[in-house]
Amino acid sequence: QSALTQPASVSGSPGQSITISCTGTSSDVGAYDYVSWYQHHPGEAPKLIIYDVSNRPSGVSDRFSGSKSGNTASLTISGLQPEDEGDYFCSSYAGSTTLIFVLGTATRVSVL
Amino acid sequence: EVKLVESGGGLVQPGGSLRLSCAASGFSFSNYVMHWVRQAPGEGLVWVSRIPTDTNPPNYADSVRGRFTISRDNAKNMVYLQMNNLRVEDTAVYYCANDVAYRIDSWGQGILVTVSS
């Protein structure tokens, strides 16, 4: 598995909820509960917003939540706000010596 | 505050070499596994290499093994990526990142490497 599959773009109106999927395989997403999600504004360092499928680091809004079913993980942003615009990508531990982590193709979130 | 700052990128011809550096601060560097991840233009992020905290060997993606070498200097809180025999397809933004319990936790802002004649 060279990359986790995400939709290229997702959009929503302020206050709405959106969900971003992240599809892998039984060797990565399906094998480990080590899925992370990151928010990335171009030119800045990516920021961890979800780890271990559904845990939020300290300081991250509870509007962000994560889940997993089989080989697909999901990130939900509730109460969408203008500052949520940006790129979001997932990552999964893959456990191979030649592929420690596999990362997602990234999703551009637009707030209409 | 965790800070990771990459440097050493630039334009290099195919077949050339470049050494990326990453300065770490704000955490106990010697206790953390470190990674390099890259993103080619218009493409997704790809894991490149990992260096453990101890004497265990580093790990490399198939696409760079034999050409890239990761190293660290715990006294200076630095991690490096020596890139040799560079190819056009190595053109990417390279990110330095630290590893916490099976996840990439903190990232740098990235540094651009362009391989072109």
PDB file of C-alpha atoms in Angstrom:
ATOM      1  CA  GLN A   1       0.000   0.000   0.000  1.00  0.00           C
ATOM      2  CA  SER A   2       1.678   3.212  -1.145  1.00  0.00           C
ATOM      3  CA  ALA A   3      -0.934   5.684   0.032  1.00  0.00           C
ATOM      4  CA  LEU A   4      -4.165   5.875   1.936  1.00  0.00           C
ATOM      5  CA  THR A   5      -7.055   7.052  -0.229  1.00  0.00           C
ATOM      6  CA  GLN A   6      -8.887  10.235   0.686  1.00  0.00           C
ATOM      7  CA  PRO A   7     -11.362  12.346  -1.284  1.00  0.00           C
ATOM      8  CA  ALA A   8      -9.668  15.244  -3.011  1.00  0.00           C
ATOM      9  CA  SER A   9     -12.058  17.802  -1.590  1.00  0.00           C
ATOM     10  CA  VAL A  10     -14.937  18.195   0.807  1.00  0.00           C
ATOM     11  CA  SER A  11     -16.931  21.348   1.434  1.00  0.00           C
ATOM     12  CA  GLY A  12     -19.596  22.519   3.811  1.00  0.00           C
ATOM     13  CA  SER A  13     -21.320  25.602   5.137  1.00  0.00           C
ATOM     14  CA  PRO A  14     -20.477  27.148   8.503  1.00  0.00           C
ATOM     15  CA  GLY A  15     -22.069  25.132  11.287  1.00  0.00           C
ATOM     16  CA  GLN A  16     -22.449  21.986   9.233  1.00  0.00           C
ATOM     17  CA  SER A  17     -20.642  18.709   9.793  1.00  0.00           C
ATOM     18  CA  ILE A  18     -18.382  17.052   7.248  1.00  0.00           C
ATOM     19  CA  THR A  19     -16.685  13.678   7.208  1.00  0.00           C
ATOM     20  CA  ILE A  20     -13.439  12.752   5.472  1.00  0.00           C
ATOM     21  CA  SER A  21     -12.697   9.117   4.752  1.00  0.00           C
ATOM     22  CA  CYS A  22      -9.295   7.460   4.707  1.00  0.00           C
ATOM     23  CA  THR A  23      -9.175   4.028   3.102  1.00  0.00           C
ATOM     24  CA  GLY A  24      -6.260   1.673   3.523  1.00  0.00           C
ATOM     25  CA  THR A  25      -5.793  -2.063   3.668  1.00  0.00           C
ATOM     26  CA  SER A  26      -5.722  -4.904   6.148  1.00  0.00           C
ATOM     27  CA  SER A  27      -1.960  -4.304   6.468  1.00  0.00           C
ATOM     28  CA  ASP A  28      -2.238  -0.760   7.774  1.00  0.00           C
ATOM     29  CA  VAL A  29      -5.545   0.898   8.777  1.00  0.00           C
ATOM     30  CA  GLY A  30      -7.234  -2.441   9.301  1.00  0.00           C
ATOM     31  CA  ALA A  31      -4.337  -3.933  11.232  1.00  0.00           C
ATOM     32  CA  TYR A  32      -3.598  -1.242  13.791  1.00  0.00           C
ATOM     33  CA  ASP A  33      -5.478   1.298  15.866  1.00  0.00           C
ATOM     34  CA  TYR A  34      -2.707   3.776  15.080  1.00  0.00           C
ATOM     35  CA  VAL A  35      -4.489   6.115  12.693  1.00  0.00           C
ATOM     36  CA  SER A  36      -3.708   9.809  13.003  1.00  0.00           C
ATOM     37  CA  TRP A  37      -5.164  12.892  11.369  1.00  0.00           C
ATOM     38  CA  TYR A  38      -3.415  16.178  10.635  1.00  0.00           C
ATOM     39  CA  GLN A  39      -4.491  19.664   9.638  1.00  0.00           C
ATOM     40  CA  HIS A  40      -2.122  21.298   7.192  1.00  0.00           C
ATOM     41  CA  HIS A  41      -2.117  24.872   6.014  1.00  0.00           C
ATOM     42  CA  PRO A  42       0.329  25.308   3.108  1.00  0.00           C
ATOM     43  CA  GLY A  43       3.649  26.706   4.217  1.00  0.00           C
ATOM     44  CA  GLU A  44       3.068  25.685   7.811  1.00  0.00           C
ATOM     45  CA  ALA A  45       3.913  22.583   9.790  1.00  0.00           C
ATOM     46  CA  PRO A  46       1.146  19.961   9.792  1.00  0.00           C
ATOM     47  CA  LYS A  47      -0.695  19.806  13.114  1.00  0.00           C
ATOM     48  CA  LEU A  48      -1.802  16.588  14.804  1.00  0.00           C
ATOM     49  CA  ILE A  49      -5.539  16.714  15.567  1.00  0.00           C
ATOM     50  CA  ILE A  50      -6.432  13.043  16.129  1.00  0.00           C
ATOM     51  CA  TYR A  51      -4.268  10.096  17.153  1.00  0.00           C
ATOM     52  CA  ASP A  52      -4.912   6.411  17.845  1.00  0.00           C
ATOM     53  CA  VAL A  53      -8.089   6.597  15.733  1.00  0.00           C
ATOM     54  CA  SER A  54     -10.154   8.780  18.043  1.00  0.00           C
ATOM     55  CA  ASN A  55      -8.005  10.583  20.613  1.00  0.00           C
ATOM     56  CA  ARG A  56      -7.531  14.344  20.582  1.00  0.00           C
ATOM     57  CA  PRO A  57      -4.301  15.972  21.735  1.00  0.00           C
ATOM     58  CA  SER A  58      -4.600  18.584  24.417  1.00  0.00           C
ATOM     59  CA  GLY A  59      -5.773  21.898  22.992  1.00  0.00           C
ATOM     60  CA  VAL A  60      -7.516  20.473  19.926  1.00  0.00           C
ATOM     61  CA  SER A  61     -11.171  21.411  19.594  1.00  0.00           C
ATOM     62  CA  ASP A  62     -13.731  18.735  20.414  1.00  0.00           C
ATOM     63  CA  ARG A  63     -15.353  19.586  17.082  1.00  0.00           C
ATOM     64  CA  PHE A  64     -12.838  17.153  15.618  1.00  0.00           C
ATOM     65  CA  SER A  65     -13.549  13.456  16.072  1.00  0.00           C
ATOM     66  CA  GLY A  66     -12.238  10.245  14.572  1.00  0.00           C
ATOM     67  CA  SER A  67     -13.434   6.709  14.056  1.00  0.00           C
ATOM     68  CA  LYS A  68     -12.536   3.540  12.194  1.00  0.00           C
ATOM     69  CA  SER A  69     -14.367   0.631  10.632  1.00  0.00           C
ATOM     70  CA  GLY A  70     -12.403  -2.130   8.997  1.00  0.00           C
ATOM     71  CA  ASN A  71      -9.890  -0.665   6.571  1.00  0.00           C
ATOM     72  CA  THR A  72     -11.442   2.809   6.566  1.00  0.00           C
ATOM     73  CA  ALA A  73     -10.885   5.580   9.070  1.00  0.00           C
ATOM     74  CA  SER A  74     -12.921   8.770   9.211  1.00  0.00           C
ATOM     75  CA  LEU A  75     -12.484  12.303  10.473  1.00  0.00           C
ATOM     76  CA  THR A  76     -15.577  14.333  11.291  1.00  0.00           C
ATOM     77  CA  ILE A  77     -15.520  18.080  11.742  1.00  0.00           C
ATOM     78  CA  SER A  78     -18.642  19.300  13.496  1.00  0.00           C
ATOM     79  CA  GLY A  79     -19.831  22.878  13.587  1.00  0.00           C
ATOM     80  CA  LEU A  80     -17.636  23.801  10.624  1.00  0.00           C
ATOM     81  CA  GLN A  81     -15.875  27.145  11.025  1.00  0.00           C
ATOM     82  CA  PRO A  82     -14.023  29.321   8.490  1.00  0.00           C
ATOM     83  CA  GLU A  83     -10.693  28.595  10.202  1.00  0.00           C
ATOM     84  CA  ASP A  84     -11.178  24.891   9.469  1.00  0.00           C
ATOM     85  CA  GLU A  85     -10.354  25.519   5.816  1.00  0.00           C
ATOM     86  CA  GLY A  86      -7.200  23.788   4.743  1.00  0.00           C
ATOM     87  CA  ASP A  87      -5.771  20.396   3.929  1.00  0.00           C
ATOM     88  CA  TYR A  88      -6.333  17.312   6.052  1.00  0.00           C
ATOM     89  CA  PHE A  89      -4.470  14.044   5.749  1.00  0.00           C
ATOM     90  CA  CYS A  90      -4.456  10.754   7.589  1.00  0.00           C
ATOM     91  CA  SER A  91      -1.625   8.456   8.532  1.00  0.00           C
ATOM     92  CA  SER A  92      -1.464   4.866   9.678  1.00  0.00           C
ATOM     93  CA  TYR A  93       1.298   2.843  11.235  1.00  0.00           C
ATOM     94  CA  ALA A  94       2.153   0.115   8.748  1.00  0.00           C
ATOM     95  CA  GLY A  95       4.690  -1.884  10.720  1.00  0.00           C
ATOM     96  CA  SER A  96       7.019  -2.821   7.882  1.00  0.00           C
ATOM     97  CA  THR A  97      10.732  -2.051   7.971  1.00  0.00           C
ATOM     98  CA  THR A  98      10.405  -0.560   4.485  1.00  0.00           C
ATOM     99  CA  LEU A  99       7.138   1.258   5.223  1.00  0.00           C
ATOM    100  CA  ILE A 100       6.840   2.442   8.782  1.00  0.00           C
ATOM    101  CA  PHE A 101       3.974   4.828   8.086  1.00  0.00           C
ATOM    102  CA  VAL A 102       1.598   5.140   5.168  1.00  0.00           C
ATOM    103  CA  LEU A 103       0.021   8.531   4.629  1.00  0.00           C
ATOM    104  CA  GLY A 104      -3.125   9.771   2.961  1.00  0.00           C
ATOM    105  CA  THR A 105      -3.542  11.604  -0.324  1.00  0.00           C
ATOM    106  CA  ALA A 106      -4.965  14.664   1.524  1.00  0.00           C
ATOM    107  CA  THR A 107      -8.342  16.348   1.379  1.00  0.00           C
ATOM    108  CA  ARG A 108      -8.920  20.039   0.805  1.00  0.00           C
ATOM    109  CA  VAL A 109     -11.694  21.313   3.082  1.00  0.00           C
ATOM    110  CA  SER A 110     -13.561  24.387   1.945  1.00  0.00           C
ATOM    111  CA  VAL A 111     -16.002  26.356   4.056  1.00  0.00           C
ATOM    112  CA  LEU A 112     -18.603  27.828   1.738  1.00  0.00           C
TER     113      LEU A 112
ATOM    114  CA  GLU B   1       6.992  24.079  22.573  1.00  0.00           C
ATOM    115  CA  VAL B   2       8.228  21.459  20.117  1.00  0.00           C
ATOM    116  CA  LYS B   3      10.059  22.975  17.186  1.00  0.00           C
ATOM    117  CA  LEU B   4      11.544  21.258  14.161  1.00  0.00           C
ATOM    118  CA  VAL B   5      13.353  23.394  11.588  1.00  0.00           C
ATOM    119  CA  GLU B   6      14.632  21.937   8.334  1.00  0.00           C
ATOM    120  CA  SER B   7      17.447  23.426   6.281  1.00  0.00           C
ATOM    121  CA  GLY B   8      19.777  22.527   3.437  1.00  0.00           C
ATOM    122  CA  GLY B   9      17.328  22.276   0.562  1.00  0.00           C
ATOM    123  CA  GLY B  10      17.760  23.811  -2.853  1.00  0.00           C
ATOM    124  CA  LEU B  11      18.335  23.108  -6.520  1.00  0.00           C
ATOM    125  CA  VAL B  12      20.613  20.251  -7.522  1.00  0.00           C
ATOM    126  CA  GLN B  13      21.300  18.485 -10.792  1.00  0.00           C
ATOM    127  CA  PRO B  14      20.362  14.844 -11.345  1.00  0.00           C
ATOM    128  CA  GLY B  15      23.053  12.622  -9.918  1.00  0.00           C
ATOM    129  CA  GLY B  16      24.037  15.254  -7.388  1.00  0.00           C
ATOM    130  CA  SER B  17      23.984  15.224  -3.600  1.00  0.00           C
ATOM    131  CA  LEU B  18      22.383  17.285  -0.884  1.00  0.00           C
ATOM    132  CA  ARG B  19      22.335  17.081   2.898  1.00  0.00           C
ATOM    133  CA  LEU B  20      19.223  18.106   4.776  1.00  0.00           C
ATOM    134  CA  SER B  21      19.396  19.087   8.422  1.00  0.00           C
ATOM    135  CA  CYS B  22      16.680  19.300  11.038  1.00  0.00           C
ATOM    136  CA  ALA B  23      17.175  21.224  14.281  1.00  0.00           C
ATOM    137  CA  ALA B  24      14.973  20.006  17.117  1.00  0.00           C
ATOM    138  CA  SER B  25      14.022  21.786  20.309  1.00  0.00           C
ATOM    139  CA  GLY B  26      11.370  21.732  22.996  1.00  0.00           C
ATOM    140  CA  PHE B  27      11.540  18.014  23.748  1.00  0.00           C
ATOM    141  CA  SER B  28      14.006  15.400  24.946  1.00  0.00           C
ATOM    142  CA  PHE B  29      15.428  14.715  21.498  1.00  0.00           C
ATOM    143  CA  SER B  30      17.580  11.706  22.329  1.00  0.00           C
ATOM    144  CA  ASN B  31      14.497   9.804  23.531  1.00  0.00           C
ATOM    145  CA  TYR B  32      12.554  10.207  20.295  1.00  0.00           C
ATOM    146  CA  VAL B  33      12.556   8.259  17.071  1.00  0.00           C
ATOM    147  CA  MET B  34      12.800  10.674  14.134  1.00  0.00           C
ATOM    148  CA  HIS B  35      11.514  10.483  10.572  1.00  0.00           C
ATOM    149  CA  TRP B  36      11.789  12.169   7.203  1.00  0.00           C
ATOM    150  CA  VAL B  37       8.639  12.405   5.076  1.00  0.00           C
ATOM    151  CA  ARG B  38       8.353  14.024   1.649  1.00  0.00           C
ATOM    152  CA  GLN B  39       5.691  15.416  -0.630  1.00  0.00           C
ATOM    153  CA  ALA B  40       6.300  15.695  -4.350  1.00  0.00           C
ATOM    154  CA  PRO B  41       4.486  18.466  -6.245  1.00  0.00           C
ATOM    155  CA  GLY B  42       0.826  17.577  -6.631  1.00  0.00           C
ATOM    156  CA  GLU B  43       1.282  14.295  -4.808  1.00  0.00           C
ATOM    157  CA  GLY B  44       0.556  12.927  -1.360  1.00  0.00           C
ATOM    158  CA  LEU B  45       2.953  12.605   1.544  1.00  0.00           C
ATOM    159  CA  VAL B  46       5.308   9.643   1.540  1.00  0.00           C
ATOM    160  CA  TRP B  47       7.364   8.268   4.408  1.00  0.00           C
ATOM    161  CA  VAL B  48      11.084   8.259   3.559  1.00  0.00           C
ATOM    162  CA  SER B  49      13.196   7.169   6.501  1.00  0.00           C
ATOM    163  CA  ARG B  50      13.293   6.511  10.244  1.00  0.00           C
ATOM    164  CA  ILE B  51      16.119   6.567  12.753  1.00  0.00           C
ATOM    165  CA  PRO B  52      15.678   4.891  16.128  1.00  0.00           C
ATOM    166  CA  THR B  53      16.918   6.289  19.418  1.00  0.00           C
ATOM    167  CA  ASP B  54      19.347   3.447  19.968  1.00  0.00           C
ATOM    168  CA  THR B  55      21.837   1.501  17.885  1.00  0.00           C
ATOM    169  CA  ASN B  56      19.182  -0.354  15.898  1.00  0.00           C
ATOM    170  CA  PRO B  57      19.546   0.205  12.159  1.00  0.00           C
ATOM    171  CA  PRO B  58      17.595   2.937  10.394  1.00  0.00           C
ATOM    172  CA  ASN B  59      14.760   2.142   8.013  1.00  0.00           C
ATOM    173  CA  TYR B  60      14.253   3.382   4.462  1.00  0.00           C
ATOM    174  CA  ALA B  61      11.543   3.371   1.848  1.00  0.00           C
ATOM    175  CA  ASP B  62      12.400   1.184  -1.136  1.00  0.00           C
ATOM    176  CA  SER B  63      12.577   4.255  -3.383  1.00  0.00           C
ATOM    177  CA  VAL B  64      15.533   5.764  -1.498  1.00  0.00           C
ATOM    178  CA  ARG B  65      17.362   2.797   0.014  1.00  0.00           C
ATOM    179  CA  GLY B  66      20.994   2.754  -1.024  1.00  0.00           C
ATOM    180  CA  ARG B  67      20.936   6.446  -1.982  1.00  0.00           C
ATOM    181  CA  PHE B  68      19.788   8.206   1.197  1.00  0.00           C
ATOM    182  CA  THR B  69      21.316   7.967   4.655  1.00  0.00           C
ATOM    183  CA  ILE B  70      19.642   9.185   7.832  1.00  0.00           C
ATOM    184  CA  SER B  71      21.690  10.051  10.892  1.00  0.00           C
ATOM    185  CA  ARG B  72      21.372  11.927  14.167  1.00  0.00           C
ATOM    186  CA  ASP B  73      23.535  13.858  16.584  1.00  0.00           C
ATOM    187  CA  ASN B  74      21.922  13.721  20.003  1.00  0.00           C
ATOM    188  CA  ALA B  75      24.459  16.179  21.434  1.00  0.00           C
ATOM    189  CA  LYS B  76      23.323  18.804  18.942  1.00  0.00           C
ATOM    190  CA  ASN B  77      19.638  17.793  18.768  1.00  0.00           C
ATOM    191  CA  MET B  78      19.977  17.347  15.021  1.00  0.00           C
ATOM    192  CA  VAL B  79      18.809  14.800  12.486  1.00  0.00           C
ATOM    193  CA  TYR B  80      20.199  14.651   8.963  1.00  0.00           C
ATOM    194  CA  LEU B  81      19.314  13.187   5.603  1.00  0.00           C
ATOM    195  CA  GLN B  82      22.218  12.697   3.221  1.00  0.00           C
ATOM    196  CA  MET B  83      20.807  12.336  -0.291  1.00  0.00           C
ATOM    197  CA  ASN B  84      23.090  10.991  -3.005  1.00  0.00           C
ATOM    198  CA  ASN B  85      22.537  10.148  -6.659  1.00  0.00           C
ATOM    199  CA  LEU B  86      19.469  12.351  -6.690  1.00  0.00           C
ATOM    200  CA  ARG B  87      16.798  11.809  -9.319  1.00  0.00           C
ATOM    201  CA  VAL B  88      14.195  14.147 -10.791  1.00  0.00           C
ATOM    202  CA  GLU B  89      11.555  12.160  -8.933  1.00  0.00           C
ATOM    203  CA  ASP B  90      13.172  13.070  -5.599  1.00  0.00           C
ATOM    204  CA  THR B  91      11.914  16.620  -6.103  1.00  0.00           C
ATOM    205  CA  ALA B  92       9.686  17.298  -3.108  1.00  0.00           C
ATOM    206  CA  VAL B  93       9.167  19.208   0.092  1.00  0.00           C
ATOM    207  CA  TYR B  94      10.953  17.242   2.801  1.00  0.00           C
ATOM    208  CA  TYR B  95       9.598  17.228   6.348  1.00  0.00           C
ATOM    209  CA  CYS B  96      11.336  16.262   9.545  1.00  0.00           C
ATOM    210  CA  ALA B  97       9.065  14.726  12.199  1.00  0.00           C
ATOM    211  CA  ASN B  98       9.201  13.040  15.569  1.00  0.00           C
ATOM    212  CA  ASP B  99       7.546   9.788  16.554  1.00  0.00           C
ATOM    213  CA  VAL B 100       5.467   9.169  19.660  1.00  0.00           C
ATOM    214  CA  ALA B 101       4.069   5.690  20.222  1.00  0.00           C
ATOM    215  CA  TYR B 102       3.370   4.630  16.630  1.00  0.00           C
ATOM    216  CA  ARG B 103       2.359   8.038  15.353  1.00  0.00           C
ATOM    217  CA  ILE B 104       4.087  10.993  13.784  1.00  0.00           C
ATOM    218  CA  ASP B 105       3.518  13.668  16.386  1.00  0.00           C
ATOM    219  CA  SER B 106       5.220  16.947  15.447  1.00  0.00           C
ATOM    220  CA  TRP B 107       6.385  18.166  12.050  1.00  0.00           C
ATOM    221  CA  GLY B 108       8.660  20.834  10.694  1.00  0.00           C
ATOM    222  CA  GLN B 109       7.531  23.332   8.061  1.00  0.00           C
ATOM    223  CA  GLY B 110       9.381  21.473   5.360  1.00  0.00           C
ATOM    224  CA  ILE B 111      12.207  22.305   2.971  1.00  0.00           C
ATOM    225  CA  LEU B 112      12.063  22.205  -0.812  1.00  0.00           C
ATOM    226  CA  VAL B 113      14.464  20.041  -2.778  1.00  0.00           C
ATOM    227  CA  THR B 114      14.426  20.465  -6.543  1.00  0.00           C
ATOM    228  CA  VAL B 115      16.307  18.040  -8.768  1.00  0.00           C
ATOM    229  CA  SER B 116      16.573  19.415 -12.268  1.00  0.00           C
ATOM    230  CA  SER B 117      19.099  20.041 -15.003  1.00  0.00           C
TER     231      SER B 117
END
